[in-house]
mmCIF file of C-alpha atoms and ligand atoms in Angstrom:
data_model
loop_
_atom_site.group_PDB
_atom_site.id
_atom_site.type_symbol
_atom_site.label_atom_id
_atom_site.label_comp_id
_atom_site.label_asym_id
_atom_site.label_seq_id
_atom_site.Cartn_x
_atom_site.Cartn_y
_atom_site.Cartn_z
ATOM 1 C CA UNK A 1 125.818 96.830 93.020
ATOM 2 C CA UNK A 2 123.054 97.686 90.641
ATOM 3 C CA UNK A 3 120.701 98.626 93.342
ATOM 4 C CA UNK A 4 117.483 99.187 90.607
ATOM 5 C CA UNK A 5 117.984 95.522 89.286
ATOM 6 C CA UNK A 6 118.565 94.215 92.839
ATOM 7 C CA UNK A 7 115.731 95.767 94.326
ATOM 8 C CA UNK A 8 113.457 95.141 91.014
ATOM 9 C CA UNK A 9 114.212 91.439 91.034
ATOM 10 C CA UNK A 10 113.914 90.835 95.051
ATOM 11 C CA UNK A 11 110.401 92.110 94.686
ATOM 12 C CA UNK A 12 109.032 90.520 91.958
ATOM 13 C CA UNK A 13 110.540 87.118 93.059
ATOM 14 C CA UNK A 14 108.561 87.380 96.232
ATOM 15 C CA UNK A 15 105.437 88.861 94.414
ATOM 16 C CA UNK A 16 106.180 85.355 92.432
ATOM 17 C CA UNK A 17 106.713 82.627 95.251
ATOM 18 C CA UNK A 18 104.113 84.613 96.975
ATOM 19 C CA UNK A 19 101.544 84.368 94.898
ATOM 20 C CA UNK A 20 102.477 80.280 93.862
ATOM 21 C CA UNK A 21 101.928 79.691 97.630
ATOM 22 C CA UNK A 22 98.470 81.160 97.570
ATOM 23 C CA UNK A 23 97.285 79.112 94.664
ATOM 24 C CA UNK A 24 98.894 75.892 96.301
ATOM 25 C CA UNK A 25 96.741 77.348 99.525
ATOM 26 C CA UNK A 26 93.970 77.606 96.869
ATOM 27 C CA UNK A 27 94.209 74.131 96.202
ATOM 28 C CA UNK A 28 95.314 72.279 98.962
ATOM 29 C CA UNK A 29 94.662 74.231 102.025
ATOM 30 C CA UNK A 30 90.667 75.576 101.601
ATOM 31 C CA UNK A 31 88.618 72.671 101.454
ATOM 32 C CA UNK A 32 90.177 72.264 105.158
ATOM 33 C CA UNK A 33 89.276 75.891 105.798
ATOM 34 C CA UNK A 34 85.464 75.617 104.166
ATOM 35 C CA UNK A 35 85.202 71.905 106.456
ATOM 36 C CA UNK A 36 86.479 73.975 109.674
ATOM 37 C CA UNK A 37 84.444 76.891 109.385
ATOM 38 C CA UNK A 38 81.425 74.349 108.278
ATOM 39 C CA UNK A 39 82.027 72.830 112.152
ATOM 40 C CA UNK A 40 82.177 76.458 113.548
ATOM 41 C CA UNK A 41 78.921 77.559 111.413
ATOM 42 C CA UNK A 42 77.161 74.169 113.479
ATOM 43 C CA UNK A 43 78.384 75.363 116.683
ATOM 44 C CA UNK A 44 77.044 79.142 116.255
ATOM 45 C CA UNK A 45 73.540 77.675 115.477
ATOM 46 C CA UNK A 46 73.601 75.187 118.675
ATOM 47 C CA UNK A 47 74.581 77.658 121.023
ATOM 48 C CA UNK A 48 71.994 79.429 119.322
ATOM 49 C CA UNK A 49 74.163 82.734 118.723
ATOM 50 C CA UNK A 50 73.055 82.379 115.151
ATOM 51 C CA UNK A 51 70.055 80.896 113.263
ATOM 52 C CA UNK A 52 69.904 78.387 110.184
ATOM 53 C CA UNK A 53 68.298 81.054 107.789
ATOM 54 C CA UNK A 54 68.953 82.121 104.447
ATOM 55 C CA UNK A 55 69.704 85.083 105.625
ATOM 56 C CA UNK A 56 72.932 84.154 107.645
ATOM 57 C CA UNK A 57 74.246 82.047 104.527
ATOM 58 C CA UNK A 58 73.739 84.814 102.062
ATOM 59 C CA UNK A 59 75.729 86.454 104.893
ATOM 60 C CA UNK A 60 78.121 83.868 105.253
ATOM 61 C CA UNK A 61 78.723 82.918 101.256
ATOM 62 C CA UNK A 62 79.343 86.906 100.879
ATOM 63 C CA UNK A 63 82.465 87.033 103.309
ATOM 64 C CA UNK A 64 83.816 83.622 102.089
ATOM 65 C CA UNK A 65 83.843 84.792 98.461
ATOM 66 C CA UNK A 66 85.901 87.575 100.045
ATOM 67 C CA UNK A 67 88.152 85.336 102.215
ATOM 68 C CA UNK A 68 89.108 82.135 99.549
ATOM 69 C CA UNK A 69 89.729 85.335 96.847
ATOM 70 C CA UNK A 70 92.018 86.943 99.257
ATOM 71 C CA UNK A 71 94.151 84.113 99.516
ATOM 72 C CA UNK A 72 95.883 84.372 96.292
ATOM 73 C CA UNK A 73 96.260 88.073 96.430
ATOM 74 C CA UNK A 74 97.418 87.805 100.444
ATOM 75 C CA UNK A 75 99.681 85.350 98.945
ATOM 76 C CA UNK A 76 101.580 87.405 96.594
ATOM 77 C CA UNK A 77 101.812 90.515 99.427
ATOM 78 C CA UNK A 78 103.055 87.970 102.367
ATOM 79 C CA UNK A 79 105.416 86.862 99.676
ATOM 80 C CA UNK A 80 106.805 90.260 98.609
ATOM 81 C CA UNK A 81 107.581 90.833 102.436
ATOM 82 C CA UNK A 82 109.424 87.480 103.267
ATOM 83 C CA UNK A 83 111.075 87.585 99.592
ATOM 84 C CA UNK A 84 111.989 91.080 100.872
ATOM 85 C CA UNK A 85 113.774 89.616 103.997
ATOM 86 C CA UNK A 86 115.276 87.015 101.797
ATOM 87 C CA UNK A 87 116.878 89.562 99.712
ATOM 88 C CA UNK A 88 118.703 91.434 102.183
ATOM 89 C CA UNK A 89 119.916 88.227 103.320
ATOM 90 C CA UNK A 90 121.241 86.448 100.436
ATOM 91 C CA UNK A 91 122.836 90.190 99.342
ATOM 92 C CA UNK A 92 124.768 90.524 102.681
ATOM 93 C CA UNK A 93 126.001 86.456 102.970
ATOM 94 C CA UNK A 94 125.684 85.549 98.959
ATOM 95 C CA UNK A 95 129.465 85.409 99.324
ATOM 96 C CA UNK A 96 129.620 83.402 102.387
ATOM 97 C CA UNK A 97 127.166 80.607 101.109
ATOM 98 C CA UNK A 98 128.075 77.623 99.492
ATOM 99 C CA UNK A 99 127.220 76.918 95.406
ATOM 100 C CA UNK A 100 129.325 77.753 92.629
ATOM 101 C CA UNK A 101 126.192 79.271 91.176
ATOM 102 C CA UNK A 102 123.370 81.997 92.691
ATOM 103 C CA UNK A 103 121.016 78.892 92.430
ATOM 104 C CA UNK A 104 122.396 77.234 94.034
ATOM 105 C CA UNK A 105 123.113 79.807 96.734
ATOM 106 C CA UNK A 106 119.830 81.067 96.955
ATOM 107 C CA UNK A 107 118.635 77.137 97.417
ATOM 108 C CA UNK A 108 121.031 77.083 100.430
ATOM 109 C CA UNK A 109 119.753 80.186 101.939
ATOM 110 C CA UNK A 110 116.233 79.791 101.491
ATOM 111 C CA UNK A 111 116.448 75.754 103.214
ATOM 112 C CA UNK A 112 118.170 77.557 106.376
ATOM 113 C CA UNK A 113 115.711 80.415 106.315
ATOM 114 C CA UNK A 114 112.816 77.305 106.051
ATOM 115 C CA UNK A 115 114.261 75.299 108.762
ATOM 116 C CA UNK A 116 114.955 78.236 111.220
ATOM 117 C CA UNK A 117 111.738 80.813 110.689
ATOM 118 C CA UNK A 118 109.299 78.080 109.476
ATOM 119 C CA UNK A 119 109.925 74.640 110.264
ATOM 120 C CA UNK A 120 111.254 74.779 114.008
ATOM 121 C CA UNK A 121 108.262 77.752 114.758
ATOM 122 C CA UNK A 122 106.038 75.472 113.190
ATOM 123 C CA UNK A 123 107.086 72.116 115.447
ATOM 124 C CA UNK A 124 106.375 74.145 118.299
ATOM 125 C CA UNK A 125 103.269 76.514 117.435
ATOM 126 C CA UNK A 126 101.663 74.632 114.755
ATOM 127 C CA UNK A 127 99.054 76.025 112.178
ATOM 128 C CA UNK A 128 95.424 75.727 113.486
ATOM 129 C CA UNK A 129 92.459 76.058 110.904
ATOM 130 C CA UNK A 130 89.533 77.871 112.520
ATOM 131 C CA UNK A 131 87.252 76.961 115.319
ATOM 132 C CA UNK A 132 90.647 75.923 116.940
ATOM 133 C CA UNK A 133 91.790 79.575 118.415
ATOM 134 C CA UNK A 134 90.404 81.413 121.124
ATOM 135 C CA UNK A 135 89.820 85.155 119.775
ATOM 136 C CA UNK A 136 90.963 85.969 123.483
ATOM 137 C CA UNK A 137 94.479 84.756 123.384
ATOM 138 C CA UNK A 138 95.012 85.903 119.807
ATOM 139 C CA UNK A 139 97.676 88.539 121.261
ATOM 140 C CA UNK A 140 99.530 86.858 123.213
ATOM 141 C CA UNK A 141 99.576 83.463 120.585
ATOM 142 C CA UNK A 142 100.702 86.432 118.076
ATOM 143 C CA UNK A 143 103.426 87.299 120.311
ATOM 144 C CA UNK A 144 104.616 83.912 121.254
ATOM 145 C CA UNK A 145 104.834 83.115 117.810
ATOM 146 C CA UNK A 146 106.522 85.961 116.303
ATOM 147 C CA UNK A 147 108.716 86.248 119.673
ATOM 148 C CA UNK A 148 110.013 82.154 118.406
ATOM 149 C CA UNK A 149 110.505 82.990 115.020
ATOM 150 C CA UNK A 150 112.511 85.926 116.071
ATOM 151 C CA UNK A 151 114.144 83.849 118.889
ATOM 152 C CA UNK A 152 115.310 81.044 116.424
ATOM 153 C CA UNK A 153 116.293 83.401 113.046
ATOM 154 C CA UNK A 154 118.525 85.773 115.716
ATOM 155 C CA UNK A 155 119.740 82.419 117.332
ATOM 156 C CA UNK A 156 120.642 80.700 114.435
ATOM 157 C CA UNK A 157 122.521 84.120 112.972
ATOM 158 C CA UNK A 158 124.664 84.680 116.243
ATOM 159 C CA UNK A 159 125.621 81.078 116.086
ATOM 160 C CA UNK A 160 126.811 81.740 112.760
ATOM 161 C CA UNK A 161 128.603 84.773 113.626
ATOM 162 C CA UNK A 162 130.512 83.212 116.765
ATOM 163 C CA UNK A 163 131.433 80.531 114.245
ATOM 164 C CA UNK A 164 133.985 82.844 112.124
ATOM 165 C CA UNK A 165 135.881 83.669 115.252
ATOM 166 C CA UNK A 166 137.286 79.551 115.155
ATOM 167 C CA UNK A 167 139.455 78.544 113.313
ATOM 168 C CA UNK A 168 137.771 75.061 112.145
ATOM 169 C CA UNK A 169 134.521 72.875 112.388
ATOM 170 C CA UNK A 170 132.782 76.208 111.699
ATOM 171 C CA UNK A 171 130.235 74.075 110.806
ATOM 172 C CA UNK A 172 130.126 71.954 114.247
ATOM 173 C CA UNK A 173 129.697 75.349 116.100
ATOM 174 C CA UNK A 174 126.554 76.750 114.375
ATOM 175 C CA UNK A 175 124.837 73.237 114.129
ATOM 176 C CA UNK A 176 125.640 72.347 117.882
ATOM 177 C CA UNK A 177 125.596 75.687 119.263
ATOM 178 C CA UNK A 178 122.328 76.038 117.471
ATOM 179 C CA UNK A 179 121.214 72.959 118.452
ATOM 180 C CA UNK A 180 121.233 73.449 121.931
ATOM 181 C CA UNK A 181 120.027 77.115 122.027
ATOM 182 C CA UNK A 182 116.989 76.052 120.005
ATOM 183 C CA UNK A 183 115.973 73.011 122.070
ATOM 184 C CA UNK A 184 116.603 75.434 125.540
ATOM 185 C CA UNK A 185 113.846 77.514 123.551
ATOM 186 C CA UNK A 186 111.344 75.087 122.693
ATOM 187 C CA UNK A 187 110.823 73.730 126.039
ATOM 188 C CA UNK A 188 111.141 77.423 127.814
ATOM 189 C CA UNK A 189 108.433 78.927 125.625
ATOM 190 C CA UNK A 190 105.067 78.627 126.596
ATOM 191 C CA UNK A 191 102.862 76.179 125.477
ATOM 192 C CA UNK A 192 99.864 77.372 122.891
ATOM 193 C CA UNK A 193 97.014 78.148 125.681
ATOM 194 C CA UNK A 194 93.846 76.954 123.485
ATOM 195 C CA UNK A 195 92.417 73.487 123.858
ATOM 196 C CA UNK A 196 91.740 71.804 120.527
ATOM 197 C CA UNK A 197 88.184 71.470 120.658
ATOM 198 C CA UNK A 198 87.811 70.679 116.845
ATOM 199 C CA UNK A 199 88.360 66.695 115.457
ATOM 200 C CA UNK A 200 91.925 65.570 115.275
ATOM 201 C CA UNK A 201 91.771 64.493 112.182
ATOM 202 C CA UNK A 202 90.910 67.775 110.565
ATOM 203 C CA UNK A 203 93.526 69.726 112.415
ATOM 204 C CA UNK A 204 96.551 67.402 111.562
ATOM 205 C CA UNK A 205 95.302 67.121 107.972
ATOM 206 C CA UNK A 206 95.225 71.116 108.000
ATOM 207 C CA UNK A 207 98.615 71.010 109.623
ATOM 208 C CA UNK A 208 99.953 68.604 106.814
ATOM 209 C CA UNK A 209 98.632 71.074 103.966
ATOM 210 C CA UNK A 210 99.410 74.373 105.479
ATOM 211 C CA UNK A 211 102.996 73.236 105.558
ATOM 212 C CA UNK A 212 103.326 72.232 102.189
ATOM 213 C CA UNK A 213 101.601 75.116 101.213
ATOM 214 C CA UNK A 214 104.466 77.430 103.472
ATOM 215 C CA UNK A 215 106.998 74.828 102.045
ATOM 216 C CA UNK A 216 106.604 75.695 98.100
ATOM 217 C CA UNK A 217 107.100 79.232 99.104
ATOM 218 C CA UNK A 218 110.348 78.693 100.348
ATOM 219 C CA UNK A 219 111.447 76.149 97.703
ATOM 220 C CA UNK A 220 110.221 78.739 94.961
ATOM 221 C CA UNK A 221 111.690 82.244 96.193
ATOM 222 C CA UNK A 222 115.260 80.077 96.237
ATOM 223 C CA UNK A 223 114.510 79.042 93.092
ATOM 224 C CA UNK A 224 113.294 82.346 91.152
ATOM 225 C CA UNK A 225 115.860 84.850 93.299
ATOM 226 C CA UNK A 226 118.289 81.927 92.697
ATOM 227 C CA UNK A 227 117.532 82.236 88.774
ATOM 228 C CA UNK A 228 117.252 85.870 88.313
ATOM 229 C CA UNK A 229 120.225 86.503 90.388
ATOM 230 C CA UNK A 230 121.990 84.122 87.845
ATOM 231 C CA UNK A 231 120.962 85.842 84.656
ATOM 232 C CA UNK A 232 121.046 89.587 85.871
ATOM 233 C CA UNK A 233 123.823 89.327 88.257
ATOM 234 C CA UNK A 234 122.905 93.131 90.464
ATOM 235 C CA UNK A 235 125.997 91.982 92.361
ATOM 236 C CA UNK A 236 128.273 93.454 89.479
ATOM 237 C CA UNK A 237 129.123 96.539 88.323
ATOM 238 C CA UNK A 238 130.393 97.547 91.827
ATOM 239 C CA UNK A 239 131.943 94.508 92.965
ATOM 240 C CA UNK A 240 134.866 94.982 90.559
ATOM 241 C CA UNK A 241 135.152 98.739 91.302
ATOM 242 C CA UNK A 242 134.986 98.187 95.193
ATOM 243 C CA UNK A 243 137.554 95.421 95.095
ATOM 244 C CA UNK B 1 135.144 110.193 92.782
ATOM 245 C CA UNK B 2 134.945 108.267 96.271
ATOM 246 C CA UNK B 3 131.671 106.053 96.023
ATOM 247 C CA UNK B 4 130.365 105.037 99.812
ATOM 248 C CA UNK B 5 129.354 101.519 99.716
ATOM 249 C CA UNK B 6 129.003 98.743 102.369
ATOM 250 C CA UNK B 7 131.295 95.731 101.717
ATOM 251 C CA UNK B 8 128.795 93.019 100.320
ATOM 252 C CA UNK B 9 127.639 96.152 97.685
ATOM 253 C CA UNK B 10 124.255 96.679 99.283
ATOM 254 C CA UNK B 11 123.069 100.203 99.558
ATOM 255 C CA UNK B 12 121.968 100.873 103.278
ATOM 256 C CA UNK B 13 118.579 103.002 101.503
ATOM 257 C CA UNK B 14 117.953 99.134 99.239
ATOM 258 C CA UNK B 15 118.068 97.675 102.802
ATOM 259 C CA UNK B 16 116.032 99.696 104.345
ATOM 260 C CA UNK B 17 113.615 100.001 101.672
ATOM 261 C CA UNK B 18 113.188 96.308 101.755
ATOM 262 C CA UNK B 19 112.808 96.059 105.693
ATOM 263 C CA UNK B 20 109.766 98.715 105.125
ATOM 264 C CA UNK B 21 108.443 96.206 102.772
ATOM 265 C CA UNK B 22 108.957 93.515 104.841
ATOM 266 C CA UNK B 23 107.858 95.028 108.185
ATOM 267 C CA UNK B 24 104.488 96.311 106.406
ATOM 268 C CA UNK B 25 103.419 93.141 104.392
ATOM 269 C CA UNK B 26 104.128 90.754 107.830
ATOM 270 C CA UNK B 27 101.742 93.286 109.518
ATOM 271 C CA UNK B 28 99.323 93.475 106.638
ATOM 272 C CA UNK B 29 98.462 89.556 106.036
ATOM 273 C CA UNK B 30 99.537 88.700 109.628
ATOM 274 C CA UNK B 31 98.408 90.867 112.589
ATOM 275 C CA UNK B 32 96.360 93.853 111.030
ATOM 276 C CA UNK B 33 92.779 93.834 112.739
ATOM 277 C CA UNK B 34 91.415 97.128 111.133
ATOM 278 C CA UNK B 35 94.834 99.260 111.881
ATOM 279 C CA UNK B 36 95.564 100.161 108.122
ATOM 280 C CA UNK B 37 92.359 101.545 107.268
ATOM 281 C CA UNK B 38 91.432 103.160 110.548
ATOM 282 C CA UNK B 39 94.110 105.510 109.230
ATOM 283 C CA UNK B 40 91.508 106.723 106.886
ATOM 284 C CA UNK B 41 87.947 105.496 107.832
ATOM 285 C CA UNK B 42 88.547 106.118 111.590
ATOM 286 C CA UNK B 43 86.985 103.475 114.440
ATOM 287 C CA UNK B 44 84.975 101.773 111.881
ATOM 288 C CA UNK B 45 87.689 100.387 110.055
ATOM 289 C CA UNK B 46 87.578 98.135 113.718
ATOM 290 C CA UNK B 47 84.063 96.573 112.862
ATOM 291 C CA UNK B 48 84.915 96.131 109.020
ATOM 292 C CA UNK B 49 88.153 94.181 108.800
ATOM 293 C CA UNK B 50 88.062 94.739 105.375
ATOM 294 C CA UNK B 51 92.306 93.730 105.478
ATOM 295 C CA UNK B 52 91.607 91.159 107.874
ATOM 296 C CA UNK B 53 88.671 89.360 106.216
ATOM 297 C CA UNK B 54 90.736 89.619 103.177
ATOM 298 C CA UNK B 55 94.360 87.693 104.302
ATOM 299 C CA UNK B 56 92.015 85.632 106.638
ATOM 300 C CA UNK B 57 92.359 82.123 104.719
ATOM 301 C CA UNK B 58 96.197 82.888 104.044
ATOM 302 C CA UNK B 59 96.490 83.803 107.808
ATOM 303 C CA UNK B 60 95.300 80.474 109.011
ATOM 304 C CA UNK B 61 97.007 78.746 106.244
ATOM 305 C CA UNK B 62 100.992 80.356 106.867
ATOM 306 C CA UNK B 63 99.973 79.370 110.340
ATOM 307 C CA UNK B 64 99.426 82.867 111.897
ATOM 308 C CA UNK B 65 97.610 82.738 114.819
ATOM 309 C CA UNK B 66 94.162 83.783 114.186
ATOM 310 C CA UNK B 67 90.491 82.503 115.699
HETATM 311 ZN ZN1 ZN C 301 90.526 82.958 111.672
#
């Protein structure tokens, strides 16, 4: 393998996707975010814990400024790490995945990795925009969470494993076996603790654009790993040596 | 010369490498609460959450729990 050119393009890829979901967030996903914290400012100045001055929004527009322009730049960095993960994947199972090209291969990989770490998580701890959360419980929400994520990627990958030890309906195993791991899971876990104190609406609107936003990073690091992959091919020079 | 590589080609230091990368950027945009840069401005890195202020938005928005 030509580890510089594997390593090289696995980052950058990431950086990429990374930073396309933070502009998507940019677009999509902060108008929810100014309309939330615009509920939460309301709420500090009724309880009276802050006071309609100039003073607070000076305040306030100061951190915002700093929060909407960290999107795009937390974007790129939360995309380097998962397009990090994604690369030792697709390099240990690239020859195990279906696709007559690395496109198509990464494509593959990148819908499992979407369904398993993002989509089931998601169904079961859903994105909240602020006001929602109760500082209190952010540790053990954080630890729920990650512990589902962690519970469905390692699921889904010993399913997978147990599959190559039959003979057929490989397939069958990992879906069903899976299947029923995943749903013992869901209704085992905890339930998020907070009550949903801000409107409905807002929160499944957020919801809607937070996982598009999460989506088109997972469609893009396929893509652009897929791509690279394609033209560069870091699988090479030692394949044919090895073998 | 014998050359010591895994099967699929993948150096274990490349894996590694990327699992630091990984590990640290998940940490960075998703849990940090003034951890980083207490390394270097001490206790008041707590109060600032300079990192924290920063992924914020992104937090909420990739669904990490925040506030
Ligand atoms: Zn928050």
């Amino acid at each position: 393998m030509r580890t510089f050119v594997f390593l090289i393009i696995v980052l950058i890829s990431g950086a990429f996707a990374g930073t396309i979901h933070g502009v998507v967030n940019f677009v999509i996903v902060e108008p929810y975010l100014d309309q939330a914290i615009g509920i939460e400012n309301q709420n500090l100045f009724a309880s009276g814990e802050e006071k309609d001055t100039p003073e607070f929004w000076v305040e306030y527009e100061g951190y915002r400024v700093w929060q909407k322009s960290g999107q795009i730049l937390a974007g790129t960095i939360l995309g380097t790490s998962i397009g990090a993960l994604f690369g030792i994947i697709f390099a240990l199972s690239r020859n195990s995945l279906p696709g007559n090209n690395d496109v198509k291969k990464a494509v593959v990989l990148s819908g499992i990795m979407w369904f398993t770490l993002f989509l089931i998580p998601f169904l079961k701890y859903p994105a909240n925009p602020p006001t929602v959360g109760d500082p209190e419980t952010v540790i053990l929400r954080s630890i729920l969470y990650l512990s589902f994520i962690a519970i469905s990627g390692f699921g889904a990958l010993a399913f997978y494993k147990l599959s190559k030890k039959f003979q057929n309906n490989r397939k069958l195993v990992v879906l069903i076996g899976y299947g029923v791991f995943i749903s013992v899971a869901f209704f085992a876990m905890p339930e998020n603790p907070d009550e949903i104190t801000a409107p409905m609406d807002l929160v499944n609107e957020f919801r809607i654009v937070s996982f598009l936003g999460v989506t088109s990073f997972w469609v893009s690091i396929g893509l652009i790993l897929g791509f690279f992959w394609n033209r560069l091919g870091p699988h090479k020079e030692t394949t044919t040596s090895y073998n | 010369m014998q050359i010591n590589i895994s099967k699929s080609g993948i150096p274990i230091f490349a894996i590694v490498l990327l699992a630091i990368v990984f590990v640290f950027g998940l940490f960075f945009v998703g849990y940090d609460q003034g951890h980083i840069f207490s390394i270097v401005l001490g206790e008041q890195a707590f109060e600032d959450l300079y990192i924290h202020e920063l992924t914020h938005d992104m937090r909420h928005a990739a669904g990490f729990p925040c506030h």
